[in-house]
mmCIF file of C-alpha atoms and ligand atoms in Angstrom:
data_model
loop_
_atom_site.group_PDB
_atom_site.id
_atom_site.type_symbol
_atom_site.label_atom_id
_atom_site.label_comp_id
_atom_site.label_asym_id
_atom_site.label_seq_id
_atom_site.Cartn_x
_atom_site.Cartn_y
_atom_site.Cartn_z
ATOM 1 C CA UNK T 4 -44.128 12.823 105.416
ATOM 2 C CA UNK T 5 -46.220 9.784 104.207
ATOM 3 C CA UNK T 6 -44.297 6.737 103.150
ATOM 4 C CA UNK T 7 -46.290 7.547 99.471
ATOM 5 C CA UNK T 8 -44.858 11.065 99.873
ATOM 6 C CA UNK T 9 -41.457 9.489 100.526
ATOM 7 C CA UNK T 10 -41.853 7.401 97.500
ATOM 8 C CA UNK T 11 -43.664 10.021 95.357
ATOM 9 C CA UNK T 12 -40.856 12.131 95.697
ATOM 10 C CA UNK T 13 -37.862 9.121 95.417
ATOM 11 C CA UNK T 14 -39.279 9.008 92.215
ATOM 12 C CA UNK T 15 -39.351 12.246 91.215
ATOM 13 C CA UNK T 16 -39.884 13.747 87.570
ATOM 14 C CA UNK T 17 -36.614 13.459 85.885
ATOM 15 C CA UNK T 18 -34.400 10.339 85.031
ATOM 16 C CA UNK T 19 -34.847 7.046 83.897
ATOM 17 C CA UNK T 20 -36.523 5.210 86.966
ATOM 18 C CA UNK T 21 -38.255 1.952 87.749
ATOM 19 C CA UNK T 22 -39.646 0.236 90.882
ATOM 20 C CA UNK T 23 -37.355 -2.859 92.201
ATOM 21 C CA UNK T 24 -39.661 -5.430 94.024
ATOM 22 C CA UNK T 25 -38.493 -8.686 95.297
ATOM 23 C CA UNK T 26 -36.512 -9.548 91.746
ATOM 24 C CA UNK T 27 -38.195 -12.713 91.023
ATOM 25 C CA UNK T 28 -39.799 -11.806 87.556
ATOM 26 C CA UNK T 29 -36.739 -8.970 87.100
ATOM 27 C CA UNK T 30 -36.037 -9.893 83.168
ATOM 28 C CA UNK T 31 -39.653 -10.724 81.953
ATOM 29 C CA UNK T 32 -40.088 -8.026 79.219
ATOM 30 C CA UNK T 33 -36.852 -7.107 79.358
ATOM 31 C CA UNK T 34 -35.042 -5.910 76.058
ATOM 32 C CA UNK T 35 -31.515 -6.898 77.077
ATOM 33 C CA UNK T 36 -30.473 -4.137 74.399
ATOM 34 C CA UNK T 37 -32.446 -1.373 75.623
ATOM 35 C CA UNK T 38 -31.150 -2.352 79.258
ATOM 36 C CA UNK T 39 -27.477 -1.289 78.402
ATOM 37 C CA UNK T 40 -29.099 2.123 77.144
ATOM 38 C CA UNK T 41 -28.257 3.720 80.242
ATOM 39 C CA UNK T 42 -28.522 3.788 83.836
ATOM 40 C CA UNK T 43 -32.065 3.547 84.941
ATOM 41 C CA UNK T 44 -32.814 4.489 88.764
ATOM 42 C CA UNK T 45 -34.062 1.666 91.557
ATOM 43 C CA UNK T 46 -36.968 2.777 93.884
ATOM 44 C CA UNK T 47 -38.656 0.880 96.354
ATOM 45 C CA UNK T 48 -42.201 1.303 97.436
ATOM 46 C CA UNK T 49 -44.002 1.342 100.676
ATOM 47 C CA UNK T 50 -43.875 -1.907 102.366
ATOM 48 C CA UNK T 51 -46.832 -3.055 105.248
ATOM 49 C CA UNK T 52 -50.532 -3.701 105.518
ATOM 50 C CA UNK T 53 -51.981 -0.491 106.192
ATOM 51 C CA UNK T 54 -55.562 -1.466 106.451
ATOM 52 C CA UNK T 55 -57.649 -5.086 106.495
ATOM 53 C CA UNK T 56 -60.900 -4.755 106.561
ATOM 54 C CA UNK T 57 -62.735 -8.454 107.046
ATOM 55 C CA UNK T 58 -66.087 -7.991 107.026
ATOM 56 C CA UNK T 59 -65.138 -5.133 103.600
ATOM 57 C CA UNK T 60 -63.002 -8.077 102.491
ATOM 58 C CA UNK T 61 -60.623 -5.631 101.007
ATOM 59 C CA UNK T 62 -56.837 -4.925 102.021
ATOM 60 C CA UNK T 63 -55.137 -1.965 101.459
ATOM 61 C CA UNK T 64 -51.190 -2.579 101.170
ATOM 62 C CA UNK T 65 -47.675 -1.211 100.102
ATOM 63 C CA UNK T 66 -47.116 -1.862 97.311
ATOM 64 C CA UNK T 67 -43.305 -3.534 98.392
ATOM 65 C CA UNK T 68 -44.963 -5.839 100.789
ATOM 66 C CA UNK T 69 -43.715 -9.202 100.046
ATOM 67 C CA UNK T 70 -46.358 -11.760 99.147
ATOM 68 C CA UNK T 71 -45.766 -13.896 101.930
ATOM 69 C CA UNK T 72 -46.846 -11.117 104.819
ATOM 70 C CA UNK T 73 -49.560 -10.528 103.281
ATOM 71 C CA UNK T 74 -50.921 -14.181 103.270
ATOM 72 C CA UNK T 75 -50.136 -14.163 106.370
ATOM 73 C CA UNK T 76 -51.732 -11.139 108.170
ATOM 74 C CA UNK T 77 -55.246 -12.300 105.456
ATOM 75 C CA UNK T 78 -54.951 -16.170 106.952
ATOM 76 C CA UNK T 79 -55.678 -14.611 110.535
ATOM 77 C CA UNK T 80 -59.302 -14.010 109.280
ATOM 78 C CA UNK T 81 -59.472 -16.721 106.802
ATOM 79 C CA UNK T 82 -59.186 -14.631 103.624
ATOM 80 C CA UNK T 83 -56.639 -14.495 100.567
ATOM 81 C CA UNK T 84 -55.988 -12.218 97.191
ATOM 82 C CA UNK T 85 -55.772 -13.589 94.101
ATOM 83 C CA UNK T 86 -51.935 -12.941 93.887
ATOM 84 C CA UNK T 87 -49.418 -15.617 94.080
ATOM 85 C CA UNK T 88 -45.537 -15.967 93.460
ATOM 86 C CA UNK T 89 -42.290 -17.359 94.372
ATOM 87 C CA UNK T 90 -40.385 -16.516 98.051
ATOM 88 C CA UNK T 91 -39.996 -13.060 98.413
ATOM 89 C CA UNK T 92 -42.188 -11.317 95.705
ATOM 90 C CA UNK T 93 -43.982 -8.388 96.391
ATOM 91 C CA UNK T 94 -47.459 -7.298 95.888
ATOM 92 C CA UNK T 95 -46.527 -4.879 93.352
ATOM 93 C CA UNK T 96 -44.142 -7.160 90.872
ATOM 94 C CA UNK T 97 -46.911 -9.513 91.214
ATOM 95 C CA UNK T 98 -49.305 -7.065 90.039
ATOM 96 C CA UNK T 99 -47.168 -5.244 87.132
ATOM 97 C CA UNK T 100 -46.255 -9.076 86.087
ATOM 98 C CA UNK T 101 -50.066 -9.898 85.904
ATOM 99 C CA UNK T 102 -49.973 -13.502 85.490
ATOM 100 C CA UNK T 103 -53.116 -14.873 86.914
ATOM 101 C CA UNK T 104 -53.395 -17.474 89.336
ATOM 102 C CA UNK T 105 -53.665 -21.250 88.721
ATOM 103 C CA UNK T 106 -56.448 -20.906 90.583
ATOM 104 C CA UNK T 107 -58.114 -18.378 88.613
ATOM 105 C CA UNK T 108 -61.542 -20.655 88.501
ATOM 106 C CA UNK T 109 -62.455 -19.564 92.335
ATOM 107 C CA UNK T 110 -60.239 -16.521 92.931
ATOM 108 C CA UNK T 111 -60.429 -15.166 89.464
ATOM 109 C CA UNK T 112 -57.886 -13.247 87.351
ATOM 110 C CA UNK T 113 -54.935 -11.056 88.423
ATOM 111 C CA UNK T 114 -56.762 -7.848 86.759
ATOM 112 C CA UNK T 115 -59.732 -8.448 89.593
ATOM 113 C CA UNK T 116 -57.552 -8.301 92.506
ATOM 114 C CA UNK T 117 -56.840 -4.471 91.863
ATOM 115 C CA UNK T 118 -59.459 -2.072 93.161
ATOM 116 C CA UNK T 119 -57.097 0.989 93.798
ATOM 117 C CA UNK T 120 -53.627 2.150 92.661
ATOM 118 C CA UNK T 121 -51.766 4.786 94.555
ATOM 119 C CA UNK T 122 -49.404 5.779 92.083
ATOM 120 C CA UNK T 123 -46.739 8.382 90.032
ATOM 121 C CA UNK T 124 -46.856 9.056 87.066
ATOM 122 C CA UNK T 125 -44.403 10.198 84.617
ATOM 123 C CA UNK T 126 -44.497 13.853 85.677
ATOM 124 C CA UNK T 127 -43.597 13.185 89.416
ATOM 125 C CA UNK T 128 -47.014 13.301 90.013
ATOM 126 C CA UNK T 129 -49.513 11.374 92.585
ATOM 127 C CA UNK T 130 -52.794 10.242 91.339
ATOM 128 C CA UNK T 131 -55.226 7.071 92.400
ATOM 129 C CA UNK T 132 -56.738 5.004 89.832
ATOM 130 C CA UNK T 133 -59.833 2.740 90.978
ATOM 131 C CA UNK T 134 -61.945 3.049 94.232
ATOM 132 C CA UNK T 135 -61.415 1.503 97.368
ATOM 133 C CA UNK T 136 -64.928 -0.714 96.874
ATOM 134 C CA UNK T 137 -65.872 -3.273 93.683
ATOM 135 C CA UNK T 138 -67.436 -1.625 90.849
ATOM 136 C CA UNK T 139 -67.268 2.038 91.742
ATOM 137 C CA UNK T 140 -65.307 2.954 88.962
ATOM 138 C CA UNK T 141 -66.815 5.492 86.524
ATOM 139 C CA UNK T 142 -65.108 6.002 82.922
ATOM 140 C CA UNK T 143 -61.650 4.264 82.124
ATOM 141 C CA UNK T 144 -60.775 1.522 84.280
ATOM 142 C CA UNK T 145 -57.379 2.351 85.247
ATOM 143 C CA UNK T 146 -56.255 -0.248 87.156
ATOM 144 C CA UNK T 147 -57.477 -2.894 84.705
ATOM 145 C CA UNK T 148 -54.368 -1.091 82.686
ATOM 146 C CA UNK T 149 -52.087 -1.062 85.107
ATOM 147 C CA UNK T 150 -52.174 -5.086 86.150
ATOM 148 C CA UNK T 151 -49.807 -6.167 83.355
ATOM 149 C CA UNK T 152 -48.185 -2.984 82.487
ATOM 150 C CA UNK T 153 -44.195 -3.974 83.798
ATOM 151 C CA UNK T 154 -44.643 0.111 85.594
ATOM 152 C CA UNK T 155 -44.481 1.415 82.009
ATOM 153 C CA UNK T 156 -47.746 3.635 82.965
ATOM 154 C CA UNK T 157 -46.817 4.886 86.582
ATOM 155 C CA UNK T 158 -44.990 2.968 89.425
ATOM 156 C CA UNK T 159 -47.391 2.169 92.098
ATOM 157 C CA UNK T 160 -46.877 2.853 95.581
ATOM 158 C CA UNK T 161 -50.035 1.148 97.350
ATOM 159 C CA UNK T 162 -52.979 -0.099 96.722
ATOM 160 C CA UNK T 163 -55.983 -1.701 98.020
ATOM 161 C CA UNK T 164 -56.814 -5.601 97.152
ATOM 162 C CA UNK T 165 -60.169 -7.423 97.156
ATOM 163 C CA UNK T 166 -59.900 -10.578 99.787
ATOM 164 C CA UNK T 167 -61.461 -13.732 99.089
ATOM 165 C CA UNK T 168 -62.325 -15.968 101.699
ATOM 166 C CA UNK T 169 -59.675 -19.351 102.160
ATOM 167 C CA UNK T 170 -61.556 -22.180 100.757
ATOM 168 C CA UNK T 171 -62.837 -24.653 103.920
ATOM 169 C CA UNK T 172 -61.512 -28.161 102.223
ATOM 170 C CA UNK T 173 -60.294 -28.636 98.834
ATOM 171 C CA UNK T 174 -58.552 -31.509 96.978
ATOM 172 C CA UNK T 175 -56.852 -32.138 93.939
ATOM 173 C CA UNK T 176 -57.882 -35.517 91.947
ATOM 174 C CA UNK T 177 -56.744 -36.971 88.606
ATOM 175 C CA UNK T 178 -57.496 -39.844 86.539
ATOM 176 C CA UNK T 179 -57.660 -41.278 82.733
ATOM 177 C CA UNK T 180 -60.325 -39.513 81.601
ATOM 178 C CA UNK T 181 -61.118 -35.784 79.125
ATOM 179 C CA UNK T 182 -61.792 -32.729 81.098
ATOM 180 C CA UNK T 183 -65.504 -32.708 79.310
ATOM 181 C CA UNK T 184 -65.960 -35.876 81.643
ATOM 182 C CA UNK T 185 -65.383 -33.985 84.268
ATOM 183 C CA UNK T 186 -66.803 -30.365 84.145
ATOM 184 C CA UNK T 187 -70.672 -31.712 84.649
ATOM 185 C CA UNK T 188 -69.877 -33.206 87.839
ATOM 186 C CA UNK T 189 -67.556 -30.104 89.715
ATOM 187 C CA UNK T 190 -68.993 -26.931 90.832
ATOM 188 C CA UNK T 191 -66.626 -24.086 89.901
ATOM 189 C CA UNK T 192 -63.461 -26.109 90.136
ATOM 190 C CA UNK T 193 -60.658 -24.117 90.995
ATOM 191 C CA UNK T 194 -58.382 -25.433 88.357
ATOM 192 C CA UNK T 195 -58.431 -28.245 85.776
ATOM 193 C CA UNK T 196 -55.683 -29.258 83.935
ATOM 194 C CA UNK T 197 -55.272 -31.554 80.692
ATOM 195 C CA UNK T 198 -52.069 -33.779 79.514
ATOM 196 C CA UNK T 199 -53.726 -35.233 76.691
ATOM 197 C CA UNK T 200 -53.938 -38.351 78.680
ATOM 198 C CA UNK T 201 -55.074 -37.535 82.296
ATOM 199 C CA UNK T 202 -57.428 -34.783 83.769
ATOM 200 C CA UNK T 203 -56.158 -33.199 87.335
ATOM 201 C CA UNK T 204 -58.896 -30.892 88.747
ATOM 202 C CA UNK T 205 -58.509 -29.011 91.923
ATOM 203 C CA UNK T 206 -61.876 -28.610 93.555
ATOM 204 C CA UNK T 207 -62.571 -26.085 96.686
ATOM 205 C CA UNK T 208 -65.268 -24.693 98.627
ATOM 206 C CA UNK T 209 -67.620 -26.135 101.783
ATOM 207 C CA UNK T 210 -66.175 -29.526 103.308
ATOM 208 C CA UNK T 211 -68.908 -31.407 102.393
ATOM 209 C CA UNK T 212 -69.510 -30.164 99.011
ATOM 210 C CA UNK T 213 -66.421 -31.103 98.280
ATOM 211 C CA UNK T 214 -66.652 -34.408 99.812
ATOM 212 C CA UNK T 215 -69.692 -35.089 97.375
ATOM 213 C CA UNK T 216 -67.572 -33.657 94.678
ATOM 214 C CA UNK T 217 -64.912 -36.378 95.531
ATOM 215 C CA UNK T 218 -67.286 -38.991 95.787
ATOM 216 C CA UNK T 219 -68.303 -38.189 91.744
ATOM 217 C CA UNK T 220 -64.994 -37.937 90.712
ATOM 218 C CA UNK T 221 -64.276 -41.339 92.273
ATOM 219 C CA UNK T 222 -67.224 -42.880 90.566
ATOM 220 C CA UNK T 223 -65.175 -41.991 87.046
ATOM 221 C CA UNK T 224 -62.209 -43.538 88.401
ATOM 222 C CA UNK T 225 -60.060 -40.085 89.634
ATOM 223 C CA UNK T 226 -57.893 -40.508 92.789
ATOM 224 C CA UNK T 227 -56.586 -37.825 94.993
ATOM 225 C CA UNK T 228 -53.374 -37.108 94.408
ATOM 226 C CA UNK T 229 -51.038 -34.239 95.715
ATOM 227 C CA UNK T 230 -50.950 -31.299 93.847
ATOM 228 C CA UNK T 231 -49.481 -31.792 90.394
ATOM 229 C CA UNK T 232 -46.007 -30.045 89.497
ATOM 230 C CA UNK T 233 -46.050 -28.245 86.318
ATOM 231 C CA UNK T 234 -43.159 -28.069 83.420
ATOM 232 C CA UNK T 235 -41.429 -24.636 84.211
ATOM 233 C CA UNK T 236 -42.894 -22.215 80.906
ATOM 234 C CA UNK T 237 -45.751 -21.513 80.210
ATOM 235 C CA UNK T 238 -47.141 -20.735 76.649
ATOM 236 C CA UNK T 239 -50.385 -18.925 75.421
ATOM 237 C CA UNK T 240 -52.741 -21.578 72.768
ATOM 238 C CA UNK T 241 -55.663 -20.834 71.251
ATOM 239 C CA UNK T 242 -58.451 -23.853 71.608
ATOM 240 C CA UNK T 243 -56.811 -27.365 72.869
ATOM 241 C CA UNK T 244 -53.906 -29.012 73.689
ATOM 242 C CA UNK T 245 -51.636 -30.004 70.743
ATOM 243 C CA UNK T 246 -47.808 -31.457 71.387
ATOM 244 C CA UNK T 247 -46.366 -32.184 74.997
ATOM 245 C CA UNK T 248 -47.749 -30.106 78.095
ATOM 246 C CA UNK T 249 -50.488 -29.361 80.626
ATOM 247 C CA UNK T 250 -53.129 -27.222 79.346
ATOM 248 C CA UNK T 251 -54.960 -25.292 81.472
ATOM 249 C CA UNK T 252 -58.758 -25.722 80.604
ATOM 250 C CA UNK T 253 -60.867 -22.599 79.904
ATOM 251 C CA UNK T 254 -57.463 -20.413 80.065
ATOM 252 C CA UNK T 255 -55.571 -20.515 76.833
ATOM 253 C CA UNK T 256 -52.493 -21.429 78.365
ATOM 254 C CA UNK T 257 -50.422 -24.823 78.574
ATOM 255 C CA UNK T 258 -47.426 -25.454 80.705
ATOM 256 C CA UNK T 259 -44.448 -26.716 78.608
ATOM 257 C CA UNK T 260 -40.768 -27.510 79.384
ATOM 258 C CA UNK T 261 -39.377 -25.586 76.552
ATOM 259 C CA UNK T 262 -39.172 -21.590 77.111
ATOM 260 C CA UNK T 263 -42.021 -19.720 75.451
ATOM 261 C CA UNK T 264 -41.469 -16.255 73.293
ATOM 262 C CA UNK T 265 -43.812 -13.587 72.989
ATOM 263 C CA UNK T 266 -46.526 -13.611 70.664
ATOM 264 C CA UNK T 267 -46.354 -11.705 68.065
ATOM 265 C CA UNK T 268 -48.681 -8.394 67.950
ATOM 266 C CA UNK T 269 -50.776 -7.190 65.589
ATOM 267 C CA UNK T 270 -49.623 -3.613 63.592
ATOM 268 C CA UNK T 271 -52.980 -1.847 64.825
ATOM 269 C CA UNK T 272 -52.631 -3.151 68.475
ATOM 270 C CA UNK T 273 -48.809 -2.383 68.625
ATOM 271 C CA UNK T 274 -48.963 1.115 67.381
ATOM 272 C CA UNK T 275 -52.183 2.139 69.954
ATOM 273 C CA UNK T 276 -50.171 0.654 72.818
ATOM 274 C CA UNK T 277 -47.332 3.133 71.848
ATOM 275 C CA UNK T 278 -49.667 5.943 72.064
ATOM 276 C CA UNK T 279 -51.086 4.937 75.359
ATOM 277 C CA UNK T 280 -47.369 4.388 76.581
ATOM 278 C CA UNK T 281 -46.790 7.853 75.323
ATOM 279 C CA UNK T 282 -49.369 9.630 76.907
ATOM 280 C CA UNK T 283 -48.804 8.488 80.198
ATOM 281 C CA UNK T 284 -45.458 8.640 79.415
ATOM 282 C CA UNK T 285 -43.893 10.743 76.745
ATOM 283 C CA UNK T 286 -39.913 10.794 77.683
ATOM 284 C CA UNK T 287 -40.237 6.751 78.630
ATOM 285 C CA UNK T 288 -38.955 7.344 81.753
ATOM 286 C CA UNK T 289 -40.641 4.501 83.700
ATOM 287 C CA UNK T 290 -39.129 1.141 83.298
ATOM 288 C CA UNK T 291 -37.945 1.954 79.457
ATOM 289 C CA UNK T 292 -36.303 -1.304 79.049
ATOM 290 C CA UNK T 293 -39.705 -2.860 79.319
ATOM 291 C CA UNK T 294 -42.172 -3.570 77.180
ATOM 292 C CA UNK T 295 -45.107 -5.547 78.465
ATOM 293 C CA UNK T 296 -45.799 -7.242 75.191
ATOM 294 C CA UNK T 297 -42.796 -9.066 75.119
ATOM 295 C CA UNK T 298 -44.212 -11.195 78.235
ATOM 296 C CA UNK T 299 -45.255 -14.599 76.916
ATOM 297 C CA UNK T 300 -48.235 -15.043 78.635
HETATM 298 C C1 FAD U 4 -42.516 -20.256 90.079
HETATM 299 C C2 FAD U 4 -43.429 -19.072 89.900
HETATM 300 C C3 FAD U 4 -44.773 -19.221 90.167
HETATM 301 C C4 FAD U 4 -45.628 -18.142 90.014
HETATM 302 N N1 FAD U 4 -46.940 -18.324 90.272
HETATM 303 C C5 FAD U 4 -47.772 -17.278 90.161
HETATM 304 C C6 FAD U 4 -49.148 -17.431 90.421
HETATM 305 O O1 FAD U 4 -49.623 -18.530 90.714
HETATM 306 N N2 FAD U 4 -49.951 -16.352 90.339
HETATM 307 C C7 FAD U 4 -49.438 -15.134 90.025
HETATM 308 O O2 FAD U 4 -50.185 -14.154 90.022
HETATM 309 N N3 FAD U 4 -48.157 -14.967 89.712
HETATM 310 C C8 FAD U 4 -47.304 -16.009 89.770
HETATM 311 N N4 FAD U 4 -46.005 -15.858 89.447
HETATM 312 C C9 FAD U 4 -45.549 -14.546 89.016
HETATM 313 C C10 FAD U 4 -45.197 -13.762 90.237
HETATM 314 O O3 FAD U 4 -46.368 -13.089 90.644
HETATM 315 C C11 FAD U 4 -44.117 -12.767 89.925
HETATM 316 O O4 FAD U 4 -42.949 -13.514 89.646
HETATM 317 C C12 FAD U 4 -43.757 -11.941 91.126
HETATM 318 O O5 FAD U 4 -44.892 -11.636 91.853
HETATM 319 C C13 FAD U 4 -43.046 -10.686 90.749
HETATM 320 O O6 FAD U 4 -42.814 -9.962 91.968
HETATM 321 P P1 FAD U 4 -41.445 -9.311 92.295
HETATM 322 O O7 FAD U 4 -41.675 -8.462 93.497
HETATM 323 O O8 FAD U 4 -40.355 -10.309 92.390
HETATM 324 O O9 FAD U 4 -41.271 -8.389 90.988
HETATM 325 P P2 FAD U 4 -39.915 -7.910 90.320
HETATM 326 O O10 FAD U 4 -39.246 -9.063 89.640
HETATM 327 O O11 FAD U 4 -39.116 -7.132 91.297
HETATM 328 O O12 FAD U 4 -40.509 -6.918 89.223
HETATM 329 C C14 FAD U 4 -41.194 -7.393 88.079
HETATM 330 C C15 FAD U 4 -41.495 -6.168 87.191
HETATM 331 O O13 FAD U 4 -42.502 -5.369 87.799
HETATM 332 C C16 FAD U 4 -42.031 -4.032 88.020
HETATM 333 N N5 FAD U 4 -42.536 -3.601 89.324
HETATM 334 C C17 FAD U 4 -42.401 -4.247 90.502
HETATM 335 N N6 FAD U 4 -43.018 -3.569 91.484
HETATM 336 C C18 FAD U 4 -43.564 -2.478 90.909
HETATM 337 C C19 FAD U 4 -44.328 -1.369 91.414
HETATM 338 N N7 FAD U 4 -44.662 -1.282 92.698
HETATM 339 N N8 FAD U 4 -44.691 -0.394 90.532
HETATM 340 C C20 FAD U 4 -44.355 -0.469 89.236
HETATM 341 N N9 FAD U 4 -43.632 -1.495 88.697
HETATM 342 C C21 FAD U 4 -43.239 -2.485 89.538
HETATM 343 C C22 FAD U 4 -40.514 -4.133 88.000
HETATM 344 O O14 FAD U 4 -39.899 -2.905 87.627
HETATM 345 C C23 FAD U 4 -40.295 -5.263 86.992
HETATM 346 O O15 FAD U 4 -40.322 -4.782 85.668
HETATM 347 C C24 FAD U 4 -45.128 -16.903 89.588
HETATM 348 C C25 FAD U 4 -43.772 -16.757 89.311
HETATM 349 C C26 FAD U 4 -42.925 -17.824 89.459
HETATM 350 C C27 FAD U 4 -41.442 -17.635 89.144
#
């Protein structure tokens, strides 16, 4: 038996059940009130890389594997994913969690990284959302569901990441001046971020491109500086900055100290999420004391 067998049928088609990765997100979505509803069953999935194909610059992976391995077995040929987290999350929490990267300007957003889900569903059963190469998908985009989804829809056993190459240099810089100073003179920076005051911008790529980049920054008075640390929460904004915090240019989300709550969802949105929970779903089985819209951002 298969690993994914062994976790296909761990997970079976009865009970309450939910995947258990490394624990580092463990209450984001949580209803505390729905938790005490009853026992709800711990699986784990497969852990390892299964498959790394360079020159494909795809990886396919358990879905348990810690974060960390992973880096680690990509860094050997110089690539990454655009998954990141604290010591010992997994690839799958990472993934279910969907928070993109702060780096989403050159590695893009969590929802990218996902070409193929090995997963169960509701009923017990296996299925694979997604294709193991970009853009092969025909009709719904499964996996573009899945990153996000808490394993509401199905709990995922494996699946296969695009790789990015590890940038050659890169540098962060900051200074006294607005980000619109600064976004004529960087190339697809990988972030920039905004205190009202001071602009930070993290630019990557070729060594020397990035050495001219520096050398235009420094021209509008930004120094290099190590990479900023940013207030623990994060909230979701529409347009700029207002109040205390670090925006995050072009991403509609600013880094505060206070805790953020979940926006609130509209009527139309709430009740066709319901039905798409239900469908894949109907006894909320997987993960029931989730709900993925109760994730801040
Ligand atoms: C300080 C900090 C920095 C972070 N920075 C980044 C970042 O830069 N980029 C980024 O992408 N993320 C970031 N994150 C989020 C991070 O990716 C998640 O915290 C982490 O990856 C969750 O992994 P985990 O294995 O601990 O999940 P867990 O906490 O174990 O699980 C989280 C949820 O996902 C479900 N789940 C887990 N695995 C599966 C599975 N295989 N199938 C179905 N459901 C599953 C669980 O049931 C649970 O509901 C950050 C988090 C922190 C705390």
């Amino acid at each position: 038996m298969t690993p994914l067998e062994a976790f296909r049928d761990e997970v079976g088609a009865t009970g309450p059940v939910c995947v258990r990765g490394g624990g580092t997100r463990w209450s984001v979505g949580r209803d505390p009130a729905a938790d005490g509803a009853g026992p709800v069953r711990e699986v784990r999935a497969p852990v390892g890389v299964e498959a790394f194909e360079p020159a494909e610059m795809t990886v396919r992976v358990g879905a348990g594997t810690p974060l960390v391995d992973l880096a680690a077995a990509l860094a050997e040929h110089g690539q990454e994913v655009a998954l990141d987290g604290p010591p010992g999350a997994t690839v799958g929490g990472a993934l279910m969690v969907g928070r993109s990267p702060l780096r989403r300007g050159r590695l893009g957003e969590a929802t990218d990284a996902l070409l193929q889900a090995d997963c169960v569903g509701a009923d017990g059963v296996a299925f694979t959302a997604g294709g193991p190469t970009v853009k092969n998908v025909t009709g719904y985009d499964l996996c573009r569901l899945l990153v996000g989804s808490l394993g509401t829809l199905a709990l995922v056993g494996r699946v296969i990441l695009r790789t990015h190459p590890i940038p050659e240099a890169s540098a962060w810089l900051a200074g006294p001046v607005e980000p619109s100073a600064v976004s004529p003179l960087v190339h697809r920076p990988a972030t920039v971020l905004w205190d009202g005051e001071r602009t930070a911008v993290l630019v990557e790529g070729h060594a020397a491109d990035v050495d001219d980049q520096m050398r235009r920054l420094s021209d509008l008075g930004m120094v290099p500086v190590d990479p900023p640390v940013l207030p623990p929460h994060r909230h979701r904004v529409e347009g700029g900055l207002s109040g205390a915090g670090v925006l995050e240019v072009g991403a509609g989300v600013v880094h505060r100290d206070e805790p953020a709550t979940a926006p609130a969802v509209p009527n139309g949105v709430a009740a066709l999420a319901a039905r798409v929970r239900d469908s894949f779903d109907p006894e909320r089985r997987l993960n029931p004391a989730c709900d993925p819209h109760r994730v801040p951002v």
